[in-house]
Amino acid sequence: MDKITKVDIITRPNKFEELKDALNKIGVMGMTVSNVMGCGVQKGQTGNYRGVTYTPELLPKIKVETVICEVPVALVVETAKKVLYTGKIGDGKIFIYEIANVVRIRNGDEGKVALNNQP
Amino acid sequence: MDKITKVDIITRPNKFEELKDALNKIGVMGMTVSNVMGCGVQKGQTGNYRGVTYTPELLPKIKVETVICEVPVALVVETAKKVLYTGKIGDGKIFIYEIANVVRIRNGDEGKVALNNQP
Amino acid sequence: MDKITKVDIITRPNKFEELKDALNKIGVMGMTVSNVMGCGVQKGQTGNYRGVTYTPELLPKIKVETVICEVPVALVVETAKKVLYTGKIGDGKIFIYEIANVVRIRNGDEGKVALNNQP
Amino acid sequence: MDYGMAIDTMWVLVATALVFFMQAGFAMVETGFTRAKNAGNIIMKNMMDFAVGSVVFWVFGFGIMFGTDIGGYIGKVDLFSLSSFEHLGLGIPKEAFLIFQTVFCATAATIVSGAMAERTKFSSYLIYSLVISAVIYPIVGHWIWGGGWLAQLGFHDFAGSTVVHSLGGWAALMGAWIIGPRLGKFTSDGKPKVIKGHSLTLGALGVFILWFGWFGFNPGSTLAGTSTEAVSHIFVTTNLAAAAGAIASMILSWVRYNKPDVSMTLNGALGGLVGITAGTDIVSPSGAAVIGIISGIVVVLAIEFIENVMKIDDPVGAISVHGVCGALGTLLVGIFATDGGLFYGGGTKLLFVQLLGVGAVALWTNVTAYYLFKAIDKTVGLRVSSEEEEEGLDKKEHGTESYADFQPRVIYLNSDQI
Amino acid sequence: MDYGMAIDTMWVLVATALVFFMQAGFAMVETGFTRAKNAGNIIMKNMMDFAVGSVVFWVFGFGIMFGTDIGGYIGKVDLFSLSSFEHLGLGIPKEAFLIFQTVFCATAATIVSGAMAERTKFSSYLIYSLVISAVIYPIVGHWIWGGGWLAQLGFHDFAGSTVVHSLGGWAALMGAWIIGPRLGKFTSDGKPKVIKGHSLTLGALGVFILWFGWFGFNPGSTLAGTSTEAVSHIFVTTNLAAAAGAIASMILSWVRYNKPDVSMTLNGALGGLVGITAGTDIVSPSGAAVIGIISGIVVVLAIEFIENVMKIDDPVGAISVHGVCGALGTLLVGIFATDGGLFYGGGTKLLFVQLLGVGAVALWTNVTAYYLFKAIDKTVGLRVSSEEEEEGLDKKEHGTESYADFQPRVIYLNSDQI
Amino acid sequence: MDYGMAIDTMWVLVATALVFFMQAGFAMVETGFTRAKNAGNIIMKNMMDFAVGSVVFWVFGFGIMFGTDIGGYIGKVDLFSLSSFEHLGLGIPKEAFLIFQTVFCATAATIVSGAMAERTKFSSYLIYSLVISAVIYPIVGHWIWGGGWLAQLGFHDFAGSTVVHSLGGWAALMGAWIIGPRLGKFTSDGKPKVIKGHSLTLGALGVFILWFGWFGFNPGSTLAGTSTEAVSHIFVTTNLAAAAGAIASMILSWVRYNKPDVSMTLNGALGGLVGITAGTDIVSPSGAAVIGIISGIVVVLAIEFIENVMKIDDPVGAISVHGVCGALGTLLVGIFATDGGLFYGGGTKLLFVQLLGVGAVALWTNVTAYYLFKAIDKTVGLRVSSEEEEEGLDKKEHGTESYADFQPRVIYLNSDQI
Ligand SMILES: Nc1ncnc2c1ncn2[C@@H]1O[C@H](COP(=O)(O)OP(=O)(O)O)[C@@H](O)[C@H]1O
Ligand SMILES: Nc1ncnc2c1ncn2[C@@H]1O[C@H](COP(=O)(O)OP(=O)(O)O)[C@@H](O)[C@H]1O
Ligand SMILES: Nc1ncnc2c1ncn2[C@@H]1O[C@H](COP(=O)(O)OP(=O)(O)O)[C@@H](O)[C@H]1O
């Protein structure tokens, strides 16, 4: 069985559309996205609510999870880096895991074939 | 230490109740669920907002994460497939990972025992 | 390359602030948090809506994901356990995985260095 | 200058505006008590039954309701309400009376949308809405307010507990029964499950708006701002019944469910308002408070009965609030009317007339609404497909969603009952 | 036909409806400025203090407030407000006056719920609500509007800056102080933390509704639609004070926090409305604008003072808006009254009477409210458990949740302060 | 006692309160149809244009609009509206007239905020708001309602289809055009993309409130509650046009997009209301229905045209609803006026005068608004930075967020178009 890898990309919400288009272009068609809150070096814009000043330490981020097999991991990472890079704190992180198996429920496909997105 | 496995099931939101009941029946009692948005072959229903037509590319999905040890992975996958199968695009995917360890905070149990759900 | 580990902590939402402070103190500066719903031994408070009684089986939880390398896993687990422990059902679980790699988008750092949080 | 007429006209028109605003109240209550995925659909129904009702009542309904009486049963159709309606002997301009009656008609029509919420086809709802405003409501209206047979018998329904509310409630009963419960509302063995509303705050806002509008609905029905004692009295009884209804429902829900239930309390206030509407002018403040208490208790029991025993799914409690409390309040006039009521030594005569009227309207409405909904079901179909229902009517019937910027909680829905 | 009385009655009743609607405004402001997990509880409090207040004021309060004067301090109790109250010499039916006064009483009662929001036991709140409507408010009302000692001294509080608003505000002060701050409102070293409201839009809607209702509150207090110059003048001064208050708060918040603060601006509009209420009939438009500006500035400073210095947690700013601006506005009558005010050559006589009245009401209310809340605390308990508070009062006190279809943002709450 | 004046004054003041409440309606429509991240900003704009407008119109605008005529073009400035304005020959107190005109002025001002929503700097909006209330609106008001040249020619704009609505609409056109579309509104090749509103329920509530307020806007413009026939007629025509507009838009959207569109239907009701406002007193009920239908159709087409062809981004459809339907409704008076209209044998004279008036106001407003917005843009800048726009104006302009307790759906925004 080929190596299946999961790539988790945590980044700015407004970058999603571009990221999705870029990943689609290199053949990554499936992904799962969620709203998360990030805590890191980047801090939020200082605000003021009824006279009390505060600085949010949690910032809205998105987590894009994509499981790949045929498309090389390095290409995915490169693509994501290119699209998401602004050079400012808060660009986000990419986490890479190995994965044991994947199953497509619709037709029972397992492994690599479960990831090629034909209808 | 026994092998601990994490099974992530991404599927249609309205299937959750059935899935939960089926998993409970085979002994999987604990799970963590989140609202995610899925991007894949399935596309949303074309809509129209104030005269502009659009087709959502992100669809509401749920991600059910369950970490198992005694219950065989194959049984979990079979059960999920049976319950979630409709044969239509968008049934979703199951991702399987190995996991290094698990800790139950309440009593400090680690590994396999941390997963048997007695109160 | 040093071993990179991901620690997922699923616990009560109102514990987040304390947990974050405690993790910061031992050097874990970055984390990603999401709202999840948990299903386990713990059941919700029985409610009543317009005359029908119900007991929620899904409870609001948070999932704190943190990827670490220099800080020892055991220390993170110990710290989390100390802060999150109430002894009551529903304290939550800690899942530990190995991870293949991590990339910081802002500067392309990979692996261990990508995790040290200097601006 | 006829100052009296000017005062009366102003009064009726201010009341008209207030009663119109009740449409916003209905919209908020109905949408607040149902799910977010159907919010836009409910809004549309509320908006359209008022729009359609306004036009249809002007074209047909007003004539049927107030045209020259034909045998006590129906008024002469008068397309576009063009004639002078002098036989009514109005103290205000015809057009003031027309618009006041229009907003009442629309109130009756809109009651149904709550009971049939979250599963009714939009086009079918429009048909229903047209027929009730053109025919079903105006005929009952003629019987009671247009000089028809019930009016002649001395039936007393001052502002419409029966004409407006119970009529709407019975139509709601037939609609909700024929269309069947929402998917997942009952377990396979018939136990009701919880389907929570999506915004208690909007629901409560709706109740406040309705209560506010009721200060037009009841006092406006004097058609006379110059009747100062009467309108003042009506304000007092209306308010006390609503307050007592809310308190009674709250206490009963506290006793029965261990906790004071928010939505039941809101329903109790509405039950009190519906209950007092028939006798608001001729019961004492204490009588009003008692009517409110009775309505507040009955509305809770009725909601439970309809759901648990009859297995009918009425998401907002419209049948209980409008149908049951409307009928009940009309009957209670026979008991609490200070002139002619049973408790005030008036014997049972009025009570019997009230019973007759309530029964006749229930019969008429249930029968006509039954055939109407059956006919719609057979032809265009009454209910959306189960796929549409699951995805939500907003997406499927209107191609949109109501809360695009918020993360919906898609699970949770059917998973949290005992 | 007495047209004058008809016009006056209509005026008072229309005003009654508008003032009633302010309950919806309070409900929206209070719920919008607090957290989603307590929204249903706040709704319930707003609904129930009106319901309970309506009944209690009718049964007891009205007599105490307007019954035959006993020594200048209290009116004769008149159960169920049954007597004719002829000594009042009303130009409108008694029942019109009763219902108008009822909605005023409920306004005073409801102010407290905002200041004690998110932590008060529901049953305890009901007790408070009953006592303020039955005793605390009617006695002050008697002093000032019922012909009592302050009225005899010439104290001028036209529509209730003191009677209604500062009374409510002082009760709120005692309540919020005795119950203590919400969990997490202050750091261990006493620095205030941010707890954001859950819906600025509902909060703003509430402010618009209140402003709208104030067009009944102030002009209605003439009790006479025939006083055309007076009511017109009151409309102008009421509106200008509100507008000036909003502008002043906005500018001050801009200066102090670098950004024009939404919720402070909303509070500023309310502060202006409360401030003008006492003198709306006897200050000039320019005077009204100045009173609005002063109120708008003071409300911001008072909110900061109460939170930062007094360490009292008032989630919606009720103490500052109603207590502080109410007292202040009443004093400013002594300065800006075109007839008798200090700036108009009237000397300090009126000002002293105003000061006396403001002080007396503050003393009375703070003392009675203090003992009331202490007594409740000792017996049934004032505050929910900390577990209930954390989970939210909706779940724990009412067994429900207000926004079932939306994913709550459960973290974030206490984690984002400096 | 002059009862007639009392009745007229009450009428105007009740109408004033209703028209004031339309501000809440605008706030809800505009915020509901735009994104959650800008909700607080929109609220602030709506609150502040009323507050600023109230003050500025009192200080300057009222004099310019109603002061002694200078050459037919402008009234004599009268700081703080102090003189007696006897030349107006009012049947009600001056202050009643002042406050009634104030709420109309604020309505004109507030229209723009919707069209420029989600990208305009708050401080710039305040400047615009001040200038339109002080100068642009009062001058047109003088031409038409202040005895100016258009009034002298017999131009008929009863309650302000042109004076208020089309003026606001044209200013909105210039503003939205000059500031440019929201980020992501058009693809690089100019195709419009979907940016959904965040709450259809609040939007619908706003429409109900506006419709309710219109029962003050149109009938109040008689300035006479004693004109019983006229006010009753106006109620009927206003309501029918709104209903017909909603139905027409719904049907057209159903035909064009295969589904009855919620927000278009809401716009249709508003289009009907705007369209009828000019001729509400002198068209028949049938004429009103036809005007409503035409407005309902045109509003949909105009929204499409402005977005697809003109590539102007008007998030709430303000230009189409107020500008286009306002102008159109004014023209249709020339056709449907039962006395003088083309279809009623009155020839084209009135139609030409209407055309002239509509054209003159369009010219004046577009030119002055153009230079105003350009001047603001050159000096303080009209638009927020793109970073601010992306994060949302609530955070960046006001340091807060409107819905702190709900998980926002941050993705989805620009990603779901064809
Ligand atoms: N060690 C970590 N584990 C999990 N998530 C992390 C970790 N470090 C950072 N993140 C996520 O990445 C986001 C961006 O990180 P941050 O330190 O603010 O900036 P940068 O990505 O530029 O280093 C954070 O908001 C958080 O969601
Ligand atoms: N490669 C992938 N990585 C992560 N998630 C995926 C991947 N492919 C699909 N998914 C998830 O599975 C869901 C269903 O996939 P889709 O291609 O639409 O249909 P099917 O499951 O029938 O193949 C998607 O919405 C997405 O959430
Ligand atoms: N096997 C599992 N896989 C994934 N998540 C789990 C598992 N067991 C428990 N959880 C998560 O942990 C939470 C707490 O578990 P629960 O059994 O209620 O109490 P405790 O943590 O005290 O054992 C659950 O709500 C769920 O989110």
JSON list of N, CA and C in Angstrom, two decimals, chain B residues 13-14 16-17 20 33-37 45-49 54 56 60-62, chain D residues 193 387 390-391 395-396 398-401 407-412 414-417:
[
{"chain": "B", "resi": 13, "resn": "PRO", "atom": "N", "xyz": [-24.29, 15.32, 8.18]},
{"chain": "B", "resi": 13, "resn": "PRO", "atom": "CA", "xyz": [-24.74, 15.64, 9.54]},
{"chain": "B", "resi": 13, "resn": "PRO", "atom": "C", "xyz": [-25.97, 14.86, 9.97]},
{"chain": "B", "resi": 14, "resn": "ASN", "atom": "N", "xyz": [-26.91, 14.65, 9.07]},
{"chain": "B", "resi": 14, "resn": "ASN", "atom": "CA", "xyz": [-28.16, 14.03, 9.50]},
{"chain": "B", "resi": 14, "resn": "ASN", "atom": "C", "xyz": [-28.01, 12.54, 9.83]},
{"chain": "B", "resi": 16, "resn": "PHE", "atom": "N", "xyz": [-25.83, 11.46, 12.01]},
{"chain": "B", "resi": 16, "resn": "PHE", "atom": "CA", "xyz": [-25.10, 11.29, 13.27]},
{"chain": "B", "resi": 16, "resn": "PHE", "atom": "C", "xyz": [-25.80, 10.38, 14.26]},
{"chain": "B", "resi": 17, "resn": "GLU", "atom": "N", "xyz": [-27.06, 10.59, 14.45]},
{"chain": "B", "resi": 17, "resn": "GLU", "atom": "CA", "xyz": [-27.74, 9.83, 15.48]},
{"chain": "B", "resi": 17, "resn": "GLU", "atom": "C", "xyz": [-27.65, 8.32, 15.23]},
{"chain": "B", "resi": 20, "resn": "LYS", "atom": "N", "xyz": [-24.10, 7.06, 15.83]},
{"chain": "B", "resi": 20, "resn": "LYS", "atom": "CA", "xyz": [-23.79, 6.98, 17.26]},
{"chain": "B", "resi": 20, "resn": "LYS", "atom": "C", "xyz": [-24.42, 5.71, 17.85]},
{"chain": "B", "resi": 33, "resn": "VAL", "atom": "N", "xyz": [-17.28, 14.94, 18.40]},
{"chain": "B", "resi": 33, "resn": "VAL", "atom": "CA", "xyz": [-17.88, 15.32, 17.11]},
{"chain": "B", "resi": 33, "resn": "VAL", "atom": "C", "xyz": [-17.65, 16.78, 16.85]},
{"chain": "B", "resi": 34, "resn": "SER", "atom": "N", "xyz": [-17.42, 17.13, 15.60]},
{"chain": "B", "resi": 34, "resn": "SER", "atom": "CA", "xyz": [-17.37, 18.56, 15.30]},
{"chain": "B", "resi": 34, "resn": "SER", "atom": "C", "xyz": [-18.02, 18.87, 13.96]},
{"chain": "B", "resi": 35, "resn": "ASN", "atom": "N", "xyz": [-18.46, 20.10, 13.87]},
{"chain": "B", "resi": 35, "resn": "ASN", "atom": "CA", "xyz": [-19.02, 20.61, 12.62]},
{"chain": "B", "resi": 35, "resn": "ASN", "atom": "C", "xyz": [-17.87, 21.01, 11.72]},
{"chain": "B", "resi": 36, "resn": "VAL", "atom": "N", "xyz": [-17.81, 20.46, 10.54]},
{"chain": "B", "resi": 36, "resn": "VAL", "atom": "CA", "xyz": [-16.76, 20.86, 9.61]},
{"chain": "B", "resi": 36, "resn": "VAL", "atom": "C", "xyz": [-17.41, 21.19, 8.26]},
{"chain": "B", "resi": 37, "resn": "MET", "atom": "N", "xyz": [-16.61, 21.71, 7.39]},
{"chain": "B", "resi": 37, "resn": "MET", "atom": "CA", "xyz": [-17.13, 21.93, 6.05]},
{"chain": "B", "resi": 37, "resn": "MET", "atom": "C", "xyz": [-16.32, 21.11, 5.07]},
{"chain": "B", "resi": 45, "resn": "GLN", "atom": "N", "xyz": [-26.33, 22.53, -3.55]},
{"chain": "B", "resi": 45, "resn": "GLN", "atom": "CA", "xyz": [-27.51, 22.90, -4.32]},
{"chain": "B", "resi": 45, "resn": "GLN", "atom": "C", "xyz": [-27.31, 24.33, -4.85]},
{"chain": "B", "resi": 46, "resn": "THR", "atom": "N", "xyz": [-27.51, 24.52, -6.13]},
{"chain": "B", "resi": 46, "resn": "THR", "atom": "CA", "xyz": [-27.38, 25.86, -6.68]},
{"chain": "B", "resi": 46, "resn": "THR", "atom": "C", "xyz": [-28.43, 26.78, -6.09]},
{"chain": "B", "resi": 47, "resn": "GLY", "atom": "N", "xyz": [-28.01, 27.91, -5.62]},
{"chain": "B", "resi": 47, "resn": "GLY", "atom": "CA", "xyz": [-28.93, 28.87, -5.02]},
{"chain": "B", "resi": 47, "resn": "GLY", "atom": "C", "xyz": [-28.87, 30.19, -5.77]},
{"chain": "B", "resi": 48, "resn": "ASN", "atom": "N", "xyz": [-29.63, 31.12, -5.27]},
{"chain": "B", "resi": 48, "resn": "ASN", "atom": "CA", "xyz": [-29.69, 32.42, -5.92]},
{"chain": "B", "resi": 48, "resn": "ASN", "atom": "C", "xyz": [-29.93, 33.44, -4.83]},
{"chain": "B", "resi": 49, "resn": "TYR", "atom": "N", "xyz": [-29.05, 34.42, -4.75]},
{"chain": "B", "resi": 49, "resn": "TYR", "atom": "CA", "xyz": [-29.23, 35.44, -3.74]},
{"chain": "B", "resi": 49, "resn": "TYR", "atom": "C", "xyz": [-29.32, 36.79, -4.42]},
{"chain": "B", "resi": 54, "resn": "TYR", "atom": "N", "xyz": [-25.32, 30.97, -7.53]},
{"chain": "B", "resi": 54, "resn": "TYR", "atom": "CA", "xyz": [-24.08, 30.44, -6.97]},
{"chain": "B", "resi": 54, "resn": "TYR", "atom": "C", "xyz": [-24.26, 28.98, -6.62]},
{"chain": "B", "resi": 56, "resn": "PRO", "atom": "N", "xyz": [-22.61, 26.41, -3.87]},
{"chain": "B", "resi": 56, "resn": "PRO", "atom": "CA", "xyz": [-21.68, 26.25, -2.76]},
{"chain": "B", "resi": 56, "resn": "PRO", "atom": "C", "xyz": [-20.72, 25.11, -3.02]},
{"chain": "B", "resi": 60, "resn": "PRO", "atom": "N", "xyz": [-21.80, 21.44, 4.62]},
{"chain": "B", "resi": 60, "resn": "PRO", "atom": "CA", "xyz": [-21.74, 21.08, 6.04]},
{"chain": "B", "resi": 60, "resn": "PRO", "atom": "C", "xyz": [-21.58, 19.57, 6.21]},
{"chain": "B", "resi": 61, "resn": "LYS", "atom": "N", "xyz": [-20.59, 19.20, 6.96]},
{"chain": "B", "resi": 61, "resn": "LYS", "atom": "CA", "xyz": [-20.33, 17.78, 7.26]},
{"chain": "B", "resi": 61, "resn": "LYS", "atom": "C", "xyz": [-20.07, 17.67, 8.76]},
{"chain": "B", "resi": 62, "resn": "ILE", "atom": "N", "xyz": [-20.07, 16.46, 9.25]},
{"chain": "B", "resi": 62, "resn": "ILE", "atom": "CA", "xyz": [-19.59, 16.29, 10.60]},
{"chain": "B", "resi": 62, "resn": "ILE", "atom": "C", "xyz": [-18.36, 15.40, 10.59]},
{"chain": "D", "resi": 193, "resn": "LYS", "atom": "N", "xyz": [-40.43, 13.94, 20.53]},
{"chain": "D", "resi": 193, "resn": "LYS", "atom": "CA", "xyz": [-39.04, 14.31, 20.76]},
{"chain": "D", "resi": 193, "resn": "LYS", "atom": "C", "xyz": [-38.91, 15.83, 20.75]},
{"chain": "D", "resi": 387, "resn": "GLU", "atom": "N", "xyz": [-36.20, 15.16, 1.79]},
{"chain": "D", "resi": 387, "resn": "GLU", "atom": "CA", "xyz": [-34.86, 15.69, 1.58]},
{"chain": "D", "resi": 387, "resn": "GLU", "atom": "C", "xyz": [-34.87, 17.22, 1.79]},
{"chain": "D", "resi": 390, "resn": "GLU", "atom": "N", "xyz": [-35.14, 18.00, 5.43]},
{"chain": "D", "resi": 390, "resn": "GLU", "atom": "CA", "xyz": [-33.90, 17.84, 6.18]},
{"chain": "D", "resi": 390, "resn": "GLU", "atom": "C", "xyz": [-32.91, 18.96, 5.92]},
{"chain": "D", "resi": 391, "resn": "GLU", "atom": "N", "xyz": [-32.79, 19.34, 4.69]},
{"chain": "D", "resi": 391, "resn": "GLU", "atom": "CA", "xyz": [-31.84, 20.42, 4.36]},
{"chain": "D", "resi": 391, "resn": "GLU", "atom": "C", "xyz": [-32.36, 21.76, 4.84]},
{"chain": "D", "resi": 395, "resn": "LYS", "atom": "N", "xyz": [-33.10, 26.72, 2.05]},
{"chain": "D", "resi": 395, "resn": "LYS", "atom": "CA", "xyz": [-32.24, 26.35, 0.92]},
{"chain": "D", "resi": 395, "resn": "LYS", "atom": "C", "xyz": [-33.06, 25.83, -0.23]},
{"chain": "D", "resi": 396, "resn": "LYS", "atom": "N", "xyz": [-33.98, 24.94, 0.07]},
{"chain": "D", "resi": 396, "resn": "LYS", "atom": "CA", "xyz": [-34.64, 24.22, -1.00]},
{"chain": "D", "resi": 396, "resn": "LYS", "atom": "C", "xyz": [-35.80, 25.01, -1.62]},
{"chain": "D", "resi": 398, "resn": "HIS", "atom": "N", "xyz": [-36.27, 28.42, -1.22]},
{"chain": "D", "resi": 398, "resn": "HIS", "atom": "CA", "xyz": [-35.95, 29.81, -1.53]},
{"chain": "D", "resi": 398, "resn": "HIS", "atom": "C", "xyz": [-34.51, 30.02, -1.98]},
{"chain": "D", "resi": 399, "resn": "GLY", "atom": "N", "xyz": [-33.75, 28.94, -2.01]},
{"chain": "D", "resi": 399, "resn": "GLY", "atom": "CA", "xyz": [-32.39, 29.05, -2.55]},
{"chain": "D", "resi": 399, "resn": "GLY", "atom": "C", "xyz": [-31.46, 29.93, -1.73]},
{"chain": "D", "resi": 400, "resn": "THR", "atom": "N", "xyz": [-31.69, 29.99, -0.45]},
{"chain": "D", "resi": 400, "resn": "THR", "atom": "CA", "xyz": [-30.83, 30.86, 0.35]},
{"chain": "D", "resi": 400, "resn": "THR", "atom": "C", "xyz": [-30.65, 30.27, 1.73]},
{"chain": "D", "resi": 401, "resn": "GLU", "atom": "N", "xyz": [-30.05, 31.02, 2.61]},
{"chain": "D", "resi": 401, "resn": "GLU", "atom": "CA", "xyz": [-30.03, 30.62, 4.00]},
{"chain": "D", "resi": 401, "resn": "GLU", "atom": "C", "xyz": [-30.14, 31.90, 4.82]},
{"chain": "D", "resi": 407, "resn": "GLN", "atom": "N", "xyz": [-21.92, 29.76, 12.32]},
{"chain": "D", "resi": 407, "resn": "GLN", "atom": "CA", "xyz": [-21.70, 28.33, 12.19]},
{"chain": "D", "resi": 407, "resn": "GLN", "atom": "C", "xyz": [-22.92, 27.61, 12.75]},
{"chain": "D", "resi": 408, "resn": "PRO", "atom": "N", "xyz": [-23.64, 26.92, 11.90]},
{"chain": "D", "resi": 408, "resn": "PRO", "atom": "CA", "xyz": [-24.82, 26.22, 12.42]},
{"chain": "D", "resi": 408, "resn": "PRO", "atom": "C", "xyz": [-24.42, 25.00, 13.24]},
{"chain": "D", "resi": 409, "resn": "ARG", "atom": "N", "xyz": [-25.26, 24.64, 14.17]},
{"chain": "D", "resi": 409, "resn": "ARG", "atom": "CA", "xyz": [-25.02, 23.44, 14.95]},
{"chain": "D", "resi": 409, "resn": "ARG", "atom": "C", "xyz": [-25.85, 22.34, 14.33]},
{"chain": "D", "resi": 410, "resn": "VAL", "atom": "N", "xyz": [-25.29, 21.70, 13.32]},
{"chain": "D", "resi": 410, "resn": "VAL", "atom": "CA", "xyz": [-26.09, 20.79, 12.51]},
{"chain": "D", "resi": 410, "resn": "VAL", "atom": "C", "xyz": [-26.41, 19.49, 13.21]},
{"chain": "D", "resi": 411, "resn": "ILE", "atom": "N", "xyz": [-25.47, 19.01, 13.98]},
{"chain": "D", "resi": 411, "resn": "ILE", "atom": "CA", "xyz": [-25.83, 17.86, 14.79]},
{"chain": "D", "resi": 411, "resn": "ILE", "atom": "C", "xyz": [-26.57, 18.42, 15.98]},
{"chain": "D", "resi": 412, "resn": "TYR", "atom": "N", "xyz": [-27.01, 17.63, 16.84]},
{"chain": "D", "resi": 412, "resn": "TYR", "atom": "CA", "xyz": [-27.72, 18.06, 18.03]},
{"chain": "D", "resi": 412, "resn": "TYR", "atom": "C", "xyz": [-29.20, 17.91, 17.79]},
{"chain": "D", "resi": 414, "resn": "ASN", "atom": "N", "xyz": [-31.68, 15.92, 16.31]},
{"chain": "D", "resi": 414, "resn": "ASN", "atom": "CA", "xyz": [-32.58, 14.88, 16.79]},
{"chain": "D", "resi": 414, "resn": "ASN", "atom": "C", "xyz": [-31.94, 13.98, 17.82]},
{"chain": "D", "resi": 415, "resn": "SER", "atom": "N", "xyz": [-30.83, 14.39, 18.34]},
{"chain": "D", "resi": 415, "resn": "SER", "atom": "CA", "xyz": [-30.07, 13.43, 19.13]},
{"chain": "D", "resi": 415, "resn": "SER", "atom": "C", "xyz": [-30.19, 13.62, 20.62]},
{"chain": "D", "resi": 416, "resn": "ASP", "atom": "N", "xyz": [-31.00, 14.56, 21.07]},
{"chain": "D", "resi": 416, "resn": "ASP", "atom": "CA", "xyz": [-30.93, 14.80, 22.49]},
{"chain": "D", "resi": 416, "resn": "ASP", "atom": "C", "xyz": [-32.24, 14.57, 23.26]},
{"chain": "D", "resi": 417, "resn": "GLN", "atom": "N", "xyz": [-32.90, 13.49, 22.97]},
{"chain": "D", "resi": 417, "resn": "GLN", "atom": "CA", "xyz": [-34.07, 13.19, 23.80]},
{"chain": "D", "resi": 417, "resn": "GLN", "atom": "C", "xyz": [-33.78, 11.95, 24.63]}
]
